[in-house]
Coordinates of N, CA, C and O and ligand atoms in Angstrom, one line a residue:
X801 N 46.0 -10.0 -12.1 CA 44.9 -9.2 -11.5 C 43.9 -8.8 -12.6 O 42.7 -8.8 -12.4
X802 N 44.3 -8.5 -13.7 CA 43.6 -8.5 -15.1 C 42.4 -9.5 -15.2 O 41.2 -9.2 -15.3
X803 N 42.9 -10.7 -15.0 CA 42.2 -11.8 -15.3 C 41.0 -11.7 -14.3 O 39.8 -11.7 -14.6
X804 N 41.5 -11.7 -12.7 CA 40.5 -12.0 -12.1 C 39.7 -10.3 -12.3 O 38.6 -10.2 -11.8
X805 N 40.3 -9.4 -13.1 CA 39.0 -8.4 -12.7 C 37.6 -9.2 -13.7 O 36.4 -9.4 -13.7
X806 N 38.7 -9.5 -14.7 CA 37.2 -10.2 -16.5 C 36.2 -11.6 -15.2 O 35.0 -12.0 -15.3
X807 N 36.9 -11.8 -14.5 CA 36.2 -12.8 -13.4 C 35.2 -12.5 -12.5 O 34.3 -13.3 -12.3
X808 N 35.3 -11.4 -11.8 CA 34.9 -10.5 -10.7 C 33.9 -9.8 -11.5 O 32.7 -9.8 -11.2
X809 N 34.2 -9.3 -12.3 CA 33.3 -7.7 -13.2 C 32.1 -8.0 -13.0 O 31.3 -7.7 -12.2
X810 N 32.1 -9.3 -14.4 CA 31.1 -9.9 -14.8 C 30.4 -11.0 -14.0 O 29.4 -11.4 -14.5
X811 N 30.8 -11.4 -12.6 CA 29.4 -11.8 -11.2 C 29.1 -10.7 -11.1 O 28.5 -10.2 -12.0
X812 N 29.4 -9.9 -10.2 CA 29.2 -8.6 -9.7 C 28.0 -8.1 -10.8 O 26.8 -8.2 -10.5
X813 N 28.2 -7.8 -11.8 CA 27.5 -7.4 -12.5 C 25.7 -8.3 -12.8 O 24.6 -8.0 -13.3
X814 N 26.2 -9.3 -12.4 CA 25.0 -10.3 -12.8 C 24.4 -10.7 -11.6 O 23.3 -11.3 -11.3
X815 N 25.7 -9.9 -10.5 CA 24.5 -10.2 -9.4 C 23.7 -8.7 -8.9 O 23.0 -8.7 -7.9
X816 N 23.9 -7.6 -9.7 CA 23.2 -6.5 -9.8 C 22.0 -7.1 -10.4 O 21.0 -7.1 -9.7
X817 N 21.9 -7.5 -11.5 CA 20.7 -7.8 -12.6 C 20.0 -8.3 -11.7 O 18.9 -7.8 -11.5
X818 N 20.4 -9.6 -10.9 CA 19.6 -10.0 -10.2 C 19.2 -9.4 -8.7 O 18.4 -10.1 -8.0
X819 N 19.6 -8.7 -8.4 CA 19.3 -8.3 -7.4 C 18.3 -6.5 -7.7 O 17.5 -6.1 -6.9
X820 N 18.4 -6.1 -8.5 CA 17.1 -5.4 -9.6 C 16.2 -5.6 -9.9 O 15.1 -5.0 -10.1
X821 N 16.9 -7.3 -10.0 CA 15.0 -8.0 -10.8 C 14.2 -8.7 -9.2 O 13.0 -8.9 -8.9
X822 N 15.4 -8.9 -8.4 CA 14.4 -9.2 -7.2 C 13.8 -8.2 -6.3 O 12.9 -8.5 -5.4
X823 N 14.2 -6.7 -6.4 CA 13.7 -5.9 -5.8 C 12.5 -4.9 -6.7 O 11.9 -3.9 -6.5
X824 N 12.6 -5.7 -7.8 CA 11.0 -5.3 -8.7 C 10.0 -6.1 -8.6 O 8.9 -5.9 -8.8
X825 N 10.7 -7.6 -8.1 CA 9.0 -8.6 -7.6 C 8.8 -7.8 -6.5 O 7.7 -8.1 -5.9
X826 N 9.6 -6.8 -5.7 CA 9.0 -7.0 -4.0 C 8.7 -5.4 -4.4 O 8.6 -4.8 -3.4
X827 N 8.5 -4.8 -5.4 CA 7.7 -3.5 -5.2 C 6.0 -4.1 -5.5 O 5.4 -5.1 -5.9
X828 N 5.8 -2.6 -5.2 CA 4.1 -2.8 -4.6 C 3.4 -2.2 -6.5 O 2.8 -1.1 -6.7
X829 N 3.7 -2.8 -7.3 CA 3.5 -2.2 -8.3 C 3.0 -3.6 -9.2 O 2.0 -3.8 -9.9
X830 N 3.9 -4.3 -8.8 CA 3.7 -6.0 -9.0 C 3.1 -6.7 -8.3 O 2.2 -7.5 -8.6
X831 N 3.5 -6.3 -7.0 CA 3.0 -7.0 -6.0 C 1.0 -7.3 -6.6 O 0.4 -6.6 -7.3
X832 N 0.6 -8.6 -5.7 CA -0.8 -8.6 -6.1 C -1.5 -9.9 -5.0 O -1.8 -11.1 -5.2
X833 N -1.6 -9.2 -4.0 CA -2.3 -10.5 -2.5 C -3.3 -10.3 -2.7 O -4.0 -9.4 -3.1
X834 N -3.5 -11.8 -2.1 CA -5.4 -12.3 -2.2 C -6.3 -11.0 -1.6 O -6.0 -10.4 -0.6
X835 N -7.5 -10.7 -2.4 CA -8.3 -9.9 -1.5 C -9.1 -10.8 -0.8 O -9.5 -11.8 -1.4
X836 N -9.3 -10.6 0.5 CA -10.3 -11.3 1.6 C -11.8 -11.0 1.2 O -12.4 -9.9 1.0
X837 N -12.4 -12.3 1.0 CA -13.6 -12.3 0.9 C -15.0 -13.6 1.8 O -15.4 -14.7 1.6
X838 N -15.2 -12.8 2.6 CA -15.8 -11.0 2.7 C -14.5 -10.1 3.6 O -14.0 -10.3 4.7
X839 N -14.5 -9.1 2.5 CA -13.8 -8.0 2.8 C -13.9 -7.3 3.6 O -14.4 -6.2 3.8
X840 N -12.8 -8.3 4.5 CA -12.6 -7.8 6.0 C -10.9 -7.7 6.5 O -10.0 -8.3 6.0
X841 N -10.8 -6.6 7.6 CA -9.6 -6.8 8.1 C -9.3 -7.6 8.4 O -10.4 -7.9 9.0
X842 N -8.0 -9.0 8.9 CA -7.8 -9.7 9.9 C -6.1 -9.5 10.1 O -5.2 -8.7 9.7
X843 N -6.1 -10.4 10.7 CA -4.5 -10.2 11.2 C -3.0 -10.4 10.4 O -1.8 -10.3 10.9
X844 N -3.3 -10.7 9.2 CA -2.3 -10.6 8.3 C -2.6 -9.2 8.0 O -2.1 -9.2 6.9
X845 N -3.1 -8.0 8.1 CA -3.0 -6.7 8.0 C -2.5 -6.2 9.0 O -2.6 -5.0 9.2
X846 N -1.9 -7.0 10.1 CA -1.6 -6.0 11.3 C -0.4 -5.4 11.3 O 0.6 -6.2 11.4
X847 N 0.0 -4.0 11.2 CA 1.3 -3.0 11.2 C 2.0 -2.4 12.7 O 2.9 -1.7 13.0
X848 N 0.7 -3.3 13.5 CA 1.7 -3.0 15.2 C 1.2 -1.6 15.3 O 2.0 -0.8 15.7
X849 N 0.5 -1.4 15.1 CA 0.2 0.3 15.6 C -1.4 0.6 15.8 O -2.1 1.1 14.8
X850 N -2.1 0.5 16.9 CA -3.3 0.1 17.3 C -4.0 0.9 16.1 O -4.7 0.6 15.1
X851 N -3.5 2.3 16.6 CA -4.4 3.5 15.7 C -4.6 3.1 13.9 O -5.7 3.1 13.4
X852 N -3.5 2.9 13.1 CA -3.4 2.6 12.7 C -4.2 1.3 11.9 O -4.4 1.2 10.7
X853 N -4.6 0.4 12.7 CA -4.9 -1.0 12.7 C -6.6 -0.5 12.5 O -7.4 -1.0 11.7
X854 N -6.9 0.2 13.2 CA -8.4 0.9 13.5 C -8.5 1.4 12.7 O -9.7 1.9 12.7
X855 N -7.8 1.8 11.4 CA -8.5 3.3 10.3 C -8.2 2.0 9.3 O -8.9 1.6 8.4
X856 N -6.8 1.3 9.5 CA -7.5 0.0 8.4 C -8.7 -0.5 8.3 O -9.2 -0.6 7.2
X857 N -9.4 -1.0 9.5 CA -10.4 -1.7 9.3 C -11.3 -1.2 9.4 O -12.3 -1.8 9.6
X858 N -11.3 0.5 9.4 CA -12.6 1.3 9.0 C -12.7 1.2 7.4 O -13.8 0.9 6.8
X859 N -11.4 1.6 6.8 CA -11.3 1.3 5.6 C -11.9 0.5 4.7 O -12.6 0.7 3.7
X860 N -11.4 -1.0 5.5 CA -11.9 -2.3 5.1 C -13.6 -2.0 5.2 O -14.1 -2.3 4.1
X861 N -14.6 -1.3 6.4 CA -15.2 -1.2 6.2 C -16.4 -0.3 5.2 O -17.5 -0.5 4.8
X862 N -15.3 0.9 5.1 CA -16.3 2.1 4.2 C -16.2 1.3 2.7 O -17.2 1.5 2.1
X863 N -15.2 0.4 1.9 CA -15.1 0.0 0.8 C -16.6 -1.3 0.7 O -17.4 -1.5 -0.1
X864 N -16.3 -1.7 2.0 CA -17.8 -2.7 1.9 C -19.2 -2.4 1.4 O -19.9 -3.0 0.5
X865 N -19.5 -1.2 2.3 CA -20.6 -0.5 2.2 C -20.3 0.2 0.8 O -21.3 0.5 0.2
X866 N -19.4 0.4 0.3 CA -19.7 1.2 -1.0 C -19.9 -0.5 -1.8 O -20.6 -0.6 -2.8
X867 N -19.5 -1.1 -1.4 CA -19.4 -2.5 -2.1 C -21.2 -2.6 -2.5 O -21.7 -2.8 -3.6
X868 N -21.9 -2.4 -1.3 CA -23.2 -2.6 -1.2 C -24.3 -1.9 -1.7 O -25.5 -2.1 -1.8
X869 N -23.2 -0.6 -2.1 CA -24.1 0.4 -2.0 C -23.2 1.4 -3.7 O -22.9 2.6 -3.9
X870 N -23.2 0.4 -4.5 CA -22.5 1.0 -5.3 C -22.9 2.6 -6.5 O -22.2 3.4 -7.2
X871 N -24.1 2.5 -6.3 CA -24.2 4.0 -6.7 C -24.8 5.3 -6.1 O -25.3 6.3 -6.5
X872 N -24.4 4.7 -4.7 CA -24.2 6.0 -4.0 C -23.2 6.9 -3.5 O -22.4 6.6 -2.7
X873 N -23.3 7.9 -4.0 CA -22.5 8.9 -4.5 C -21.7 9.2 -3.0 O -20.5 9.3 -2.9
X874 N -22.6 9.2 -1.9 CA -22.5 9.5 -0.3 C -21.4 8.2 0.3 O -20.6 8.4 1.3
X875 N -21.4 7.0 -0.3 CA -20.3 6.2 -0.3 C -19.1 6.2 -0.3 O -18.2 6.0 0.5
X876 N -19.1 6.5 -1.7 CA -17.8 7.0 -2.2 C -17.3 8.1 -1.5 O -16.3 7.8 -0.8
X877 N -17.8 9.7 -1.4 CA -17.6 10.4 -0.7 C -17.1 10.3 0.7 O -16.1 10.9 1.0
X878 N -17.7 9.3 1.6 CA -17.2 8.8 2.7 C -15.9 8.0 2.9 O -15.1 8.2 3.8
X879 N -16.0 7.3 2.3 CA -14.7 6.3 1.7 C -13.7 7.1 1.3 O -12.8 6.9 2.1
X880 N -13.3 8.1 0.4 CA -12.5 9.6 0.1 C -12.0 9.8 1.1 O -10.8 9.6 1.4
X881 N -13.4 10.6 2.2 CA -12.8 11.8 3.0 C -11.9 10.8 4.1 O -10.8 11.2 4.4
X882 N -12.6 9.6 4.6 CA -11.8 8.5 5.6 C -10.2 8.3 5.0 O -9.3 8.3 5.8
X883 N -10.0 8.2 3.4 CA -9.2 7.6 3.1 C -7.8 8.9 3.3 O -6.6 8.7 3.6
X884 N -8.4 10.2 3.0 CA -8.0 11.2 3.6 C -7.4 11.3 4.8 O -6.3 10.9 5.1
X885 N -8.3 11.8 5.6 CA -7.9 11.3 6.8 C -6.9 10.3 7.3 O -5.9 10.6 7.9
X886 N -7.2 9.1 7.0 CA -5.8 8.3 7.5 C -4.9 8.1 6.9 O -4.1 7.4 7.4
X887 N -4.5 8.7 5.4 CA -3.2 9.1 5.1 C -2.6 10.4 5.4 O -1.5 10.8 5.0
X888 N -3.3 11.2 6.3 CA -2.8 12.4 6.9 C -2.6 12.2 8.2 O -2.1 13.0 8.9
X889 N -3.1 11.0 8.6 CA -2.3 10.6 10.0 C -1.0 9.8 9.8 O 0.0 10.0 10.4
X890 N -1.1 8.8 8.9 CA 0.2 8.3 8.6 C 1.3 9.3 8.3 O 2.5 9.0 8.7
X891 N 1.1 10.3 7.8 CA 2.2 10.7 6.8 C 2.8 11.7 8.4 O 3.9 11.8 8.8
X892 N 1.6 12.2 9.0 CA 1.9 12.8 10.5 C 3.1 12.2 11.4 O 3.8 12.9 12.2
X893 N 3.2 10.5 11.2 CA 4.0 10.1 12.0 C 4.7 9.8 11.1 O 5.8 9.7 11.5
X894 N 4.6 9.6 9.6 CA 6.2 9.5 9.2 C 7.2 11.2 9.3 O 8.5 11.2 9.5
X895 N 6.7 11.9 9.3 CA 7.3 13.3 10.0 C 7.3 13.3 10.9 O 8.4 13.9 10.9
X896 N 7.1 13.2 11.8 CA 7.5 12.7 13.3 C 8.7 12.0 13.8 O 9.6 12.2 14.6
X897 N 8.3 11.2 12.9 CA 9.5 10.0 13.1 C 10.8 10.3 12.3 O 11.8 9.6 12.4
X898 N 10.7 11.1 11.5 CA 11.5 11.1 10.0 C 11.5 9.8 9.3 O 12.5 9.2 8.9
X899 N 10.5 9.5 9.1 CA 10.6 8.0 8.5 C 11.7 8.2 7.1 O 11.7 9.3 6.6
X900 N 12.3 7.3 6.7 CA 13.0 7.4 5.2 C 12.3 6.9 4.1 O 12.9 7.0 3.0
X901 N 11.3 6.3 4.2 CA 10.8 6.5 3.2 C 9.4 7.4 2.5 O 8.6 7.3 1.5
X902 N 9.5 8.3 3.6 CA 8.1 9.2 3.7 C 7.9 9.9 1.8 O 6.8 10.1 1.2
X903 N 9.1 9.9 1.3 CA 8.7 10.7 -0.1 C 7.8 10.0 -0.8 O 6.6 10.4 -1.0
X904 N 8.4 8.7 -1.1 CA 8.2 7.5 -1.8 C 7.1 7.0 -1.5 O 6.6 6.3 -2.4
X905 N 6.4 7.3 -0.2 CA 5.0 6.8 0.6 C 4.0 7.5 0.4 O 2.9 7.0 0.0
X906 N 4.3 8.7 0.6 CA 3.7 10.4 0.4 C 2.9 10.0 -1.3 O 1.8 9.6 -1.4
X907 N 3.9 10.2 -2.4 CA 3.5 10.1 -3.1 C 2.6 9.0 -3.8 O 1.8 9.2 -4.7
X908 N 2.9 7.5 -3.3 CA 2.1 6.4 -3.4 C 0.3 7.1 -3.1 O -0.6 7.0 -3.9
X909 N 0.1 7.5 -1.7 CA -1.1 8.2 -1.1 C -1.6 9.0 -2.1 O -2.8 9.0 -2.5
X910 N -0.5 9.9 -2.5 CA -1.8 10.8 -3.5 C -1.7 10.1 -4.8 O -2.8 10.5 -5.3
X911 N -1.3 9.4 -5.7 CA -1.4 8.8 -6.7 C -3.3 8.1 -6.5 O -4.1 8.5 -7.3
X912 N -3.5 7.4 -5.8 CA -4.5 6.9 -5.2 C -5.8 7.9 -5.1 O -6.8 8.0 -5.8
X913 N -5.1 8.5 -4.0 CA -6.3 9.4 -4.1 C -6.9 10.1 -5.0 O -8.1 10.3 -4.9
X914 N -6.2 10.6 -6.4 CA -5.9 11.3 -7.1 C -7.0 10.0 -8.2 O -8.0 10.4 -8.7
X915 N -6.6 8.9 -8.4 CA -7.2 7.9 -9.1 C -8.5 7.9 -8.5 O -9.4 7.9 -9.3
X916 N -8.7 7.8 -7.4 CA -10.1 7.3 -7.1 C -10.8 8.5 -6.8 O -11.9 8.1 -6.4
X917 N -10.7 9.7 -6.8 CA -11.4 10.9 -7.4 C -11.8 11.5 -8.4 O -12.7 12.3 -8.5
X918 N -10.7 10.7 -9.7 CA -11.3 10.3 -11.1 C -12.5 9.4 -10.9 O -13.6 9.9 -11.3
X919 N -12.7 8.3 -10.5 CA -13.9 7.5 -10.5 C -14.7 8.2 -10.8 O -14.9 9.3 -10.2
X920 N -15.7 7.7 -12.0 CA -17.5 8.7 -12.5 C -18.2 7.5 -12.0 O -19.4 7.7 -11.7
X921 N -17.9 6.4 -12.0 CA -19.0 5.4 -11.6 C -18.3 4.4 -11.0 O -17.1 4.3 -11.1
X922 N -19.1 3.5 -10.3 CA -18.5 2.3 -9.7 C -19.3 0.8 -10.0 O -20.5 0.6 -9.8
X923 N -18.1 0.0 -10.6 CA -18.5 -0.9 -11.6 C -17.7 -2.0 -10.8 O -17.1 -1.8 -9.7
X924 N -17.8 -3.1 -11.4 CA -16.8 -4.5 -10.5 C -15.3 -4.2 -10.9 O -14.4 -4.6 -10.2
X925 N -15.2 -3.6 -11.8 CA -13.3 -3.2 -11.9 C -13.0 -1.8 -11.5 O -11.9 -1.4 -11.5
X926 N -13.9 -1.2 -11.2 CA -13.4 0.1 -10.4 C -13.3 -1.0 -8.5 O -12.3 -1.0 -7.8
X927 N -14.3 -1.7 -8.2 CA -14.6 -2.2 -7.0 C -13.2 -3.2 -6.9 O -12.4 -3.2 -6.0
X928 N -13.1 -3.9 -7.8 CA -11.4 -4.9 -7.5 C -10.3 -3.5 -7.5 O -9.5 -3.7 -6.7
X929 N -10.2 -2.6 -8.0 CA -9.1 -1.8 -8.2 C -8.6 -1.3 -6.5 O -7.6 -1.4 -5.9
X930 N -10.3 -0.5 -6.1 CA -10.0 -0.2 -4.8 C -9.6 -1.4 -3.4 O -8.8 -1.4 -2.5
X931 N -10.7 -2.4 -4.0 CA -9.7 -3.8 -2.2 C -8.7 -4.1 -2.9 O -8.0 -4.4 -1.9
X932 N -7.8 -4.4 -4.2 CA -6.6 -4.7 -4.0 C -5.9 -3.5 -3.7 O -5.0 -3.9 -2.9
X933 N -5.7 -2.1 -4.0 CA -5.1 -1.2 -4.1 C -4.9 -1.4 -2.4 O -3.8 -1.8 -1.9
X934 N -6.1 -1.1 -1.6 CA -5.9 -1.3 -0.2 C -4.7 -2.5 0.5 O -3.7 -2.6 1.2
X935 N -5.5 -3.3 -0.1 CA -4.8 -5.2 0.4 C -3.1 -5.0 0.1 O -2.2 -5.2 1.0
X936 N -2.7 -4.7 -1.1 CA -1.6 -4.4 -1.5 C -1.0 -3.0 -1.1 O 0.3 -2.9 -1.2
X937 N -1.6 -2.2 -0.7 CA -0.5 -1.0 -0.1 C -0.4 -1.3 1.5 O 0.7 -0.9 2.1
X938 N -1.3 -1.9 2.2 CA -0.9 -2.8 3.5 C -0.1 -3.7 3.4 O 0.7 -3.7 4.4
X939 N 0.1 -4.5 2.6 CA 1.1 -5.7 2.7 C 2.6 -5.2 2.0 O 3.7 -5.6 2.2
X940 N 2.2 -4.3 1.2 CA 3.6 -4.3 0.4 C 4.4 -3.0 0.8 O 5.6 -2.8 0.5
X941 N 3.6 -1.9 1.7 CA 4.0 -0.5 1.7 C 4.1 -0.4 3.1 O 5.2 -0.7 3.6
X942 N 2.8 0.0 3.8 CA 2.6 0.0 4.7 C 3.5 -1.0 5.8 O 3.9 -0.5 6.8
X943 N 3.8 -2.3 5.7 CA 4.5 -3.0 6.2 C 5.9 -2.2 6.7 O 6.4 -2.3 7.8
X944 N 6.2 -1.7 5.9 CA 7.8 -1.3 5.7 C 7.8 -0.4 7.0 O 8.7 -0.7 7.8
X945 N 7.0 0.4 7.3 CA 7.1 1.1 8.8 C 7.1 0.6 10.0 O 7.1 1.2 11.1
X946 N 6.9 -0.6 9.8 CA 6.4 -1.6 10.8 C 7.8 -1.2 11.9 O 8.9 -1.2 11.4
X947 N 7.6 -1.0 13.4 CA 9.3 -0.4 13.8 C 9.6 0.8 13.9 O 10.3 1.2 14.9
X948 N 9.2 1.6 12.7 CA 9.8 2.6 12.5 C 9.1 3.9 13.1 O 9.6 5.0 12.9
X949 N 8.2 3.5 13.7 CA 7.4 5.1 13.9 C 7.3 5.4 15.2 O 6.3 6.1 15.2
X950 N 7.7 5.1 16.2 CA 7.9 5.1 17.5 C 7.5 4.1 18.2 O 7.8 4.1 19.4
Ligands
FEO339 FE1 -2.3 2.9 5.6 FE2 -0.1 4.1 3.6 O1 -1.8 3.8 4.1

C-alpha cells in the first residue's frame, strides 16, 4: 500500500495543478471575448432574465454614446449613474436569492466602478477598457447566475 500511495499521491497531485491552471483560464481576469463592433447587445449576452437583458443593452448603449461623445463629462456621468443602478439591481437579486457567489460578484462591481470614477479623461484605451470590461463581466461573471436567481 506504500507503493501505490508514491503512485496515487503524485496523479492526484498533478491533477490539482491541472485543475488550478484550468480554473484560472475560466476566471474573468484572463478571460478576454471579442468586443462587438458596432457595440451592440445581441444574443450571446443573453442571461435569461428579461430585466436584466434591458439594463445590458442600455449599457451597451450609454458606452456608445460616450463612444461618440467622448469628452463629455454628462456621458460619462450617465454611463456611472446607469452602471450603478444595475449593479444594485443585480446584487438585489443575488440577496434575494442568496446567490453563492454574491461576495465574489459584489466585489467584482465595485472594483469597476471604483476604476471608472478614476477616469480624468476618455481616450481609446480608457474606451477598450470599458466595452471589454462589460463584454467580459457578461460572458465570464454574469453568466454564472444564469438559473440561479429565481
Ligand atoms: Fe450585469 Fe454583474 O453586471
Amino acid at each position: 500500500s506504500v507503493r501505490l500511495l508514491c503512485v496515487v499521491y503524485p496523479v492526484s497531485r498533478r491533477l490539482l495543478v491541472l485543475s488550478n491552471f484550468l480554473s484560472s483560464l475560466n476566471s474573468n481576469h484572463t478571460m478576454a471575448f471579442p468586443i462587438p463592433s458596432p457595440y451592440e447587445w445581441d444574443a450571446s449576452f443573453d442571461v435569461k432574465y428579461d430585466v436584466i437583458n434591458d439594463q445590458h443593452k442600455e449599457l451597451f448603449k450609454l458606452i456608445r454614446e460616450l463612444d461618440a461623445d467622448r469628452a463629455s463629462g454628462d456621458k460619462l456621468t450617465a454611463l456611472l449613474n446607469y452602471v450603478v443602478l444595475h449593479f444594485t439591481h443585480e446584487e438585489g437579486m443575488f440577496d434575494a436569492n442568496k446567490y453563492e457567489d454574491t461576495a465574489s460578484h459584489k466585489a467584482t462591481h465595485a472594483k469597476f466602478v471604483n476604476d471608472a470614477k478614476a477616469l480624468t479623461s476618455i481616450g481609446d484605451s480608457e474606451m477598450t477598457f470599458i466595452k471589454q470590461w462589460l463584454v467580459d463581466h457578461i460572458k465570464a461573471t454574469d453568466v454564472k447566475y444564469m438559473g440561479k436567481l429565481g
